[in-house]
Coordinates of C-alpha atoms in Angstrom, one line a residue:
X2 CA -173.2 10.3 119.8
X3 CA -170.9 7.6 121.0
X4 CA -169.5 8.1 124.4
X5 CA -165.8 7.5 125.2
X6 CA -165.6 4.0 126.8
X7 CA -163.9 3.4 130.1
X8 CA -160.2 2.7 130.2
X9 CA -159.7 -1.1 130.3
X10 CA -158.0 -2.5 133.4
X11 CA -156.5 -5.4 131.6
X12 CA -153.7 -5.6 129.2
X13 CA -153.8 -3.5 126.1
X14 CA -155.6 -4.5 123.1
X15 CA -153.8 -5.6 119.9
X16 CA -151.3 -2.6 118.8
X17 CA -152.9 -2.5 115.2
X18 CA -155.8 -0.8 116.9
X19 CA -153.5 2.0 118.0
X20 CA -155.3 1.9 121.5
X21 CA -153.3 1.3 124.6
X22 CA -154.7 1.1 128.2
X23 CA -153.1 2.5 131.0
X24 CA -151.0 0.2 133.1
X25 CA -152.5 -0.7 136.4
X26 CA -150.2 1.3 139.0
X27 CA -148.9 -1.1 141.9
X28 CA -148.7 0.0 145.5
X29 CA -145.4 1.7 146.4
X30 CA -142.7 -0.8 148.1
X31 CA -141.3 -0.1 151.6
X32 CA -138.1 1.4 149.9
X33 CA -140.0 3.9 147.7
X34 CA -142.0 5.0 150.8
X35 CA -138.9 5.6 153.0
X36 CA -137.3 7.4 150.1
X37 CA -140.4 9.7 149.8
X38 CA -140.0 10.3 153.6
X39 CA -136.3 11.4 153.6
X40 CA -137.0 13.7 150.7
X41 CA -140.2 15.5 151.7
X42 CA -139.1 18.7 149.5
X43 CA -139.2 16.9 146.2
X44 CA -142.1 14.5 146.9
X45 CA -145.0 15.1 144.5
X46 CA -148.3 15.7 145.8
X47 CA -149.3 12.8 143.8
X48 CA -149.6 9.5 145.9
X49 CA -148.3 6.4 144.4
X50 CA -151.5 4.6 145.5
X51 CA -153.6 7.2 143.6
X52 CA -154.8 6.3 140.2
X53 CA -154.8 9.2 137.5
X54 CA -157.9 9.3 135.4
X55 CA -158.2 8.3 131.7
X56 CA -156.7 10.4 128.9
X57 CA -156.7 9.9 125.3
X58 CA -154.5 11.1 122.4
X59 CA -155.8 11.9 119.3
X60 CA -154.2 12.4 116.0
X61 CA -155.6 14.2 112.9
X62 CA -155.6 10.9 110.8
X63 CA -158.1 9.3 113.4
X64 CA -155.5 7.3 115.4
X65 CA -156.4 7.1 119.1
X66 CA -154.1 6.1 121.9
X67 CA -155.7 5.7 125.5
X68 CA -153.8 6.0 128.6
X69 CA -153.8 8.1 132.1
X70 CA -153.8 11.7 132.6
X71 CA -150.3 13.1 133.2
X72 CA -150.1 16.8 134.5
X73 CA -152.8 18.9 134.5
X74 CA -156.5 17.8 133.4
X75 CA -158.4 19.2 130.3
X76 CA -157.8 19.4 126.7
X77 CA -154.7 20.9 124.6
X78 CA -154.1 21.1 121.0
X79 CA -150.7 21.2 119.1
X80 CA -148.5 19.8 116.4
X81 CA -147.2 16.5 117.7
X82 CA -143.4 15.9 117.5
X83 CA -141.0 13.6 119.0
X84 CA -137.7 14.4 121.1
X85 CA -135.0 11.6 121.4
X86 CA -132.9 12.7 124.0
X87 CA -132.5 10.4 126.9
X88 CA -131.8 13.3 129.4
X89 CA -132.5 17.0 129.7
X90 CA -136.3 16.8 129.8
X91 CA -136.5 20.0 132.0
X92 CA -134.4 22.0 129.4
X93 CA -136.5 20.6 126.4
X94 CA -139.6 21.6 128.4
X95 CA -138.5 25.2 129.1
X96 CA -137.1 25.7 125.5
X97 CA -139.4 28.3 123.8
X98 CA -138.9 26.6 120.3
X99 CA -141.4 24.0 121.7
X100 CA -144.3 26.5 121.8
X101 CA -147.4 25.2 120.0
X102 CA -146.2 21.6 120.1
X103 CA -147.2 18.5 122.0
X104 CA -143.8 16.9 122.7
X105 CA -143.4 13.2 123.1
X106 CA -140.5 11.8 124.7
X107 CA -139.1 8.6 123.0
X108 CA -137.0 7.5 126.4
X109 CA -139.5 5.5 128.3
X110 CA -138.8 6.8 131.9
X111 CA -139.1 10.5 132.5
X112 CA -139.0 12.5 135.6
X113 CA -136.7 10.7 137.9
X114 CA -134.5 13.8 138.3
X115 CA -137.3 16.1 139.1
X116 CA -137.2 19.9 138.6
X117 CA -134.7 22.6 139.8
X118 CA -134.3 26.3 139.1
X119 CA -130.8 26.1 137.8
X120 CA -131.6 24.3 134.6
X121 CA -134.6 26.4 133.5
X122 CA -133.9 27.5 129.9
X123 CA -136.6 30.3 130.3
X124 CA -139.3 31.5 132.7
X125 CA -141.9 28.7 132.2
X126 CA -142.7 25.4 130.3
X127 CA -143.6 26.1 126.9
X128 CA -144.8 22.9 125.4
X129 CA -148.5 22.7 124.5
X130 CA -148.7 19.2 125.9
X131 CA -146.4 16.3 127.2
X132 CA -146.3 12.6 126.5
X133 CA -144.5 9.9 128.3
X134 CA -144.4 6.1 128.5
X135 CA -143.7 5.8 132.2
X136 CA -143.5 8.9 134.5
X137 CA -141.2 8.9 137.6
X138 CA -143.4 10.1 140.6
X139 CA -140.6 10.7 142.9
X140 CA -137.6 12.9 142.3
X141 CA -134.1 11.2 143.0
X142 CA -131.6 13.9 142.6
X143 CA -129.7 16.2 145.1
X144 CA -130.6 19.3 143.0
X145 CA -134.2 18.6 142.8
X146 CA -136.5 21.1 144.6
X147 CA -139.7 19.7 143.1
X148 CA -141.0 17.0 140.9
X149 CA -141.9 17.1 137.3
X150 CA -145.7 16.5 138.1
X151 CA -145.7 19.4 140.4
X152 CA -144.4 21.8 137.8
X153 CA -146.7 20.1 135.0
X154 CA -149.7 20.8 137.3
X155 CA -148.8 24.2 138.5
X156 CA -148.4 25.5 135.0
X157 CA -151.3 23.8 133.5
X158 CA -149.7 21.5 131.2
X159 CA -152.0 18.7 129.9
X160 CA -150.3 15.5 129.4
X161 CA -150.6 11.8 129.1
X162 CA -148.9 8.8 130.1
X163 CA -149.0 4.8 129.9
X164 CA -149.2 4.8 126.1
X165 CA -147.0 3.2 123.5
X166 CA -144.7 5.9 122.7
X167 CA -142.4 3.8 120.5
X168 CA -145.7 3.0 118.1
X169 CA -146.6 6.7 118.0
X170 CA -142.9 7.6 117.2
X171 CA -142.7 5.2 114.3
X172 CA -146.1 6.4 113.0
X173 CA -144.9 10.1 113.1
X174 CA -141.7 9.2 111.5
X175 CA -143.9 7.4 108.7
X176 CA -146.6 9.9 108.3
X177 CA -145.1 13.2 109.5
X178 CA -145.8 15.5 112.2
X179 CA -149.4 16.4 112.4
X180 CA -152.1 18.0 114.4
X181 CA -153.0 16.3 117.5
X182 CA -154.8 16.7 121.0
X183 CA -155.0 15.1 124.4
X184 CA -158.3 15.0 126.2
X185 CA -158.6 14.2 129.9
X186 CA -161.2 14.8 132.8
X187 CA -164.9 15.5 131.7
X188 CA -163.3 16.1 128.0
X189 CA -162.3 12.4 128.0
X190 CA -166.0 11.6 127.6
X191 CA -166.5 13.4 124.3
X192 CA -167.3 11.4 121.5
X193 CA -164.6 10.2 119.1
X194 CA -165.8 12.5 116.4
X195 CA -166.2 15.5 118.5
X196 CA -162.6 15.0 119.7
X197 CA -161.2 14.7 116.3
X198 CA -163.2 17.8 115.1
X199 CA -161.4 19.7 117.7
X200 CA -158.1 18.3 116.8
X201 CA -158.6 19.3 113.0
X202 CA -159.7 22.8 114.1
X203 CA -156.2 23.4 115.6
X204 CA -153.9 25.8 114.0
X205 CA -151.2 24.2 111.7
X206 CA -147.6 25.0 112.4
X207 CA -147.1 26.0 108.7
X208 CA -147.5 29.8 108.2
X209 CA -147.6 30.4 112.0
X210 CA -145.8 33.3 113.6
X211 CA -145.0 32.4 117.3
X212 CA -142.2 34.8 118.1
X213 CA -144.8 37.4 119.8
X214 CA -145.8 34.6 122.2
X215 CA -142.2 33.9 123.5
X216 CA -140.2 36.9 123.0
X217 CA -139.5 39.5 125.8
X218 CA -141.8 42.4 126.0
X219 CA -139.1 44.8 127.4
X220 CA -135.4 45.0 126.4
X221 CA -132.9 44.2 129.1
X222 CA -129.1 43.7 129.2
X223 CA -126.6 41.2 130.8
X224 CA -123.1 42.6 131.5
X225 CA -120.2 41.1 129.9
X226 CA -118.0 38.8 132.1
X227 CA -114.3 39.5 132.0
X228 CA -113.0 41.8 129.5
X229 CA -115.6 43.6 127.5
X230 CA -115.2 43.4 123.8
X231 CA -118.3 45.1 122.7
X232 CA -122.0 44.7 122.7
X233 CA -124.2 42.2 120.8
X234 CA -127.9 43.0 120.0
X235 CA -129.9 39.8 120.8
X236 CA -133.2 39.5 118.8
X237 CA -135.3 37.3 121.2
X238 CA -137.3 35.0 119.1
X239 CA -137.3 32.4 121.9
X240 CA -133.8 32.6 123.3
X241 CA -132.5 30.3 125.9
X242 CA -130.9 31.3 129.0
X243 CA -127.7 29.4 128.4
X244 CA -127.2 31.2 124.9
X245 CA -127.1 34.5 126.7
X246 CA -124.7 33.2 129.2
X247 CA -122.4 31.8 126.6
X248 CA -122.2 35.3 124.9
X249 CA -121.6 37.1 128.0
X250 CA -118.8 34.8 128.9
X251 CA -117.2 35.7 125.5
X252 CA -117.1 39.2 126.7
X253 CA -120.0 40.6 125.1
X254 CA -122.6 43.0 126.7
X255 CA -125.8 41.3 125.8
X256 CA -128.8 43.8 124.7
X257 CA -131.8 41.5 124.5
X258 CA -134.4 42.8 122.4
X259 CA -138.1 42.3 121.8
X260 CA -138.9 40.6 118.4
X261 CA -141.0 43.8 117.4
X262 CA -137.9 46.0 117.5
X263 CA -137.0 48.1 114.2
X264 CA -133.9 47.8 112.2
X265 CA -133.6 51.7 113.2
X266 CA -133.7 51.0 116.8
X267 CA -130.9 48.3 116.5
X268 CA -128.7 50.4 114.4
X269 CA -129.1 53.3 117.0
X270 CA -127.6 51.0 119.5
X271 CA -124.4 50.8 117.5
X272 CA -124.0 47.3 118.6
X273 CA -120.8 45.3 117.7
X274 CA -122.8 42.5 116.4
X275 CA -126.2 41.1 115.9
X276 CA -127.5 37.7 117.1
X277 CA -130.9 36.1 116.0
X278 CA -132.0 33.3 118.5
X279 CA -133.9 30.0 118.3
X280 CA -137.5 30.2 118.2
X281 CA -140.7 28.4 117.4
X282 CA -143.0 28.8 114.2
X283 CA -142.6 29.0 110.6
X284 CA -139.8 31.4 109.1
X285 CA -141.9 32.1 106.1
X286 CA -144.2 34.1 108.6
X287 CA -141.4 36.3 109.8
X288 CA -140.7 38.7 106.9
X289 CA -140.4 41.7 109.3
X290 CA -137.4 39.8 110.9
X291 CA -135.9 39.1 107.5
X292 CA -136.2 42.8 106.4
X293 CA -134.4 43.7 109.8
X294 CA -131.7 41.3 109.2
X295 CA -131.0 42.6 105.6
X296 CA -130.9 46.1 106.7
X297 CA -128.4 45.5 109.4
X298 CA -126.2 43.2 107.1
X299 CA -126.1 46.1 104.6
X300 CA -124.8 48.2 107.5
X301 CA -122.0 45.9 107.7
X302 CA -122.5 44.6 111.2
X303 CA -121.5 41.1 112.0
X304 CA -124.2 38.5 112.5
X305 CA -124.5 35.1 114.1
X306 CA -127.9 33.1 114.1
X307 CA -128.8 29.8 115.6
X308 CA -131.8 27.6 114.7
X309 CA -134.6 30.0 113.7
X310 CA -131.8 32.4 113.2
X311 CA -130.3 30.1 110.7
X312 CA -133.6 30.0 108.7
X313 CA -133.9 33.8 108.7
X314 CA -130.5 34.1 107.4
X315 CA -131.2 32.0 104.7
X316 CA -134.3 33.9 103.6
X317 CA -132.6 37.0 104.1
X318 CA -129.8 36.0 101.4
X319 CA -132.6 35.0 99.0
X320 CA -133.2 31.3 99.7
X321 CA -136.4 29.7 100.5
X322 CA -137.2 27.4 103.7
X323 CA -139.7 24.3 103.8
X324 CA -141.2 22.1 106.4
X325 CA -139.4 18.8 107.4
X326 CA -141.6 15.9 107.6
X327 CA -140.8 15.2 111.3
X328 CA -138.0 17.5 112.1
X329 CA -134.9 17.0 114.1
X330 CA -135.3 17.2 117.9
X331 CA -132.8 15.6 120.3
X332 CA -129.4 15.9 121.7
X333 CA -127.7 13.2 119.4
X334 CA -127.8 14.6 115.9
X335 CA -124.7 14.1 113.8
X336 CA -123.6 17.1 111.7
X337 CA -120.5 17.4 109.3
X338 CA -118.7 20.9 109.6
X339 CA -117.4 21.3 106.1
X340 CA -115.0 23.9 107.3
X341 CA -113.2 21.8 109.4
X342 CA -114.0 18.3 108.2
X343 CA -115.3 17.3 111.9
X344 CA -118.3 15.5 112.7
X345 CA -120.1 17.0 115.8
X346 CA -123.0 15.5 117.9
X347 CA -125.3 18.3 118.4
X348 CA -128.5 19.4 120.2
X349 CA -131.3 20.2 117.8
X350 CA -135.0 21.4 117.8
X351 CA -136.3 22.4 114.5
X352 CA -139.2 21.6 112.0
X353 CA -138.1 23.8 109.0
X354 CA -135.0 24.1 107.1
X355 CA -133.2 26.1 104.5
X356 CA -133.6 25.0 100.8
X357 CA -130.0 25.2 99.4
X358 CA -127.6 22.9 97.7
X359 CA -125.0 21.6 100.1
X360 CA -122.2 21.5 97.7
X361 CA -120.7 24.5 95.8
X362 CA -120.6 28.2 96.3
X363 CA -123.7 30.1 95.4
X364 CA -124.9 33.8 94.8
X365 CA -127.1 35.3 97.2
X366 CA -130.2 36.3 95.4
X367 CA -130.6 39.4 97.7
X368 CA -127.2 40.9 96.9
X369 CA -125.0 39.7 99.6
X370 CA -122.4 38.1 97.6
X371 CA -121.1 34.5 97.8
X372 CA -122.6 32.0 100.1
X373 CA -122.0 28.2 100.9
X374 CA -123.6 25.5 103.1
X375 CA -121.0 25.1 106.0
X376 CA -122.6 22.3 108.0
X377 CA -125.3 19.5 106.9
X378 CA -126.9 16.5 108.8
X379 CA -125.4 13.3 108.3
X380 CA -128.9 11.6 108.8
X381 CA -130.7 13.2 105.8
X382 CA -128.4 15.9 104.3
X383 CA -130.5 18.8 105.5
X384 CA -128.6 22.2 105.7
X385 CA -127.4 22.7 109.2
X386 CA -125.2 25.8 108.7
X387 CA -124.7 28.8 106.3
X388 CA -121.4 30.7 105.8
X389 CA -121.3 34.0 103.9
X390 CA -117.8 34.4 102.0
X391 CA -118.2 38.3 101.4
X392 CA -119.8 39.5 104.6
X393 CA -119.3 38.8 108.2
X394 CA -122.4 36.6 108.7
X395 CA -122.9 32.8 109.6
X396 CA -125.4 30.6 111.1
X397 CA -126.2 27.3 112.3
X398 CA -129.4 25.2 112.5
X399 CA -128.7 23.4 115.7
X400 CA -128.2 24.7 119.3
X401 CA -124.4 25.3 120.1
X402 CA -125.1 26.1 123.7
X403 CA -126.4 22.4 124.0
X404 CA -128.8 22.9 127.0
X405 CA -129.1 19.9 127.3
X406 CA -126.7 17.8 125.1
X407 CA -123.0 17.5 124.1
X408 CA -120.8 20.5 123.9
X409 CA -119.0 19.6 120.5
X410 CA -120.4 22.8 118.7
X411 CA -119.8 25.2 121.8
X412 CA -116.7 26.7 120.0
X413 CA -119.1 28.4 117.6
X414 CA -119.3 31.1 120.2
X415 CA -115.6 31.6 120.0
X416 CA -115.8 32.0 116.3
X417 CA -118.4 34.6 116.7
X418 CA -116.1 36.6 119.0
X419 CA -113.1 36.2 116.8
X420 CA -115.4 37.5 113.8
X421 CA -116.4 40.5 115.7
X422 CA -112.8 41.2 116.9
X423 CA -111.6 40.8 113.3
X424 CA -114.4 43.2 112.2
X425 CA -113.2 45.8 114.8
X426 CA -109.8 45.7 113.3
X427 CA -111.1 46.5 110.0
X428 CA -110.9 42.9 108.3
X429 CA -113.8 42.0 106.4
X430 CA -114.8 39.0 104.3
X431 CA -114.9 35.1 105.2
X432 CA -116.2 34.0 108.4
X433 CA -113.7 31.3 109.1

């Protein structure tokens, strides 16, 4: 079998060959060395004079991109997707919605603000792999307590740098998200065919239920901030820390529940409302969560869902979901709110969507009355929000907590609070 060639030290071959050589790392300047000395707490264990070993990104269609190891050494498999945010890599890495995916950052320079404890959106990094063009080896931010290199290495995240991320993004945009793998260390030396065989053996995202991997095991609660208006049962399908904070700030006692919880248990808590979080995987593989939601809706409990929770509401109402070619991932996604006529720039991370006409009022196929699309994407007209007209339920496909990203949609937490307060006063009907 053909062995992997050494990484060339010269400039990369023709781009059409889809193989890029890692750039040669120059010695650090005196200024960089001085900065590293002043900030020992956030200097990486990586030395700028070191040269990471070779690594290769392999796509399921046979395309190969050779670069340098970034993060941990070894092998990782997952669906390759791209994220368009210029900032917020820490929030993206710790977003459970990225579980099972190898994430490519389209911004060319990643890592310059390091890592800190305050911006963690969950307990760990969830991406299956990480791809950057040019990694920053030294953190240059007063809040940083460690470098991105440190966290990737400590958490065993296999990555690759020094490859043409723009060419890969264009390829994914043209061909769609696909299986992929990163190989470094001894596994870099596997033959092309062996590496491709491993990539093809990876699990597809379609039909995959990942909520068990990211959900809390034990329930826990967060007290309301300020005046308590009631409790909200949160089904943790991959919830982010910022989301829980925003709910508590609206006066909710937040009851975070594992994804395995039953409708009977939820109803026994007598919550003022139900919230389904964001999360990874295919909504078509989450029938148990759809059934739970239907039972709670029939009990008359108000509902708000985001991201994965939007897809599950769509399915609970009787509509189907489908996989997008390459998804929406980034902090600059324009959405039209049909209820207000406003355009909002939103933070998004999803690869599936609800199949529902964006115009007109429709009857729920599951008996929940009239339904309409409340929001849609201005890029591709994908459904970005659902509003029920006869029950207190609504959802959006994006992340209104916007961690990271613009806060245009933060008002949706206020809308949810108002719906719950109206429900407590005995006012049913449209979720304005």
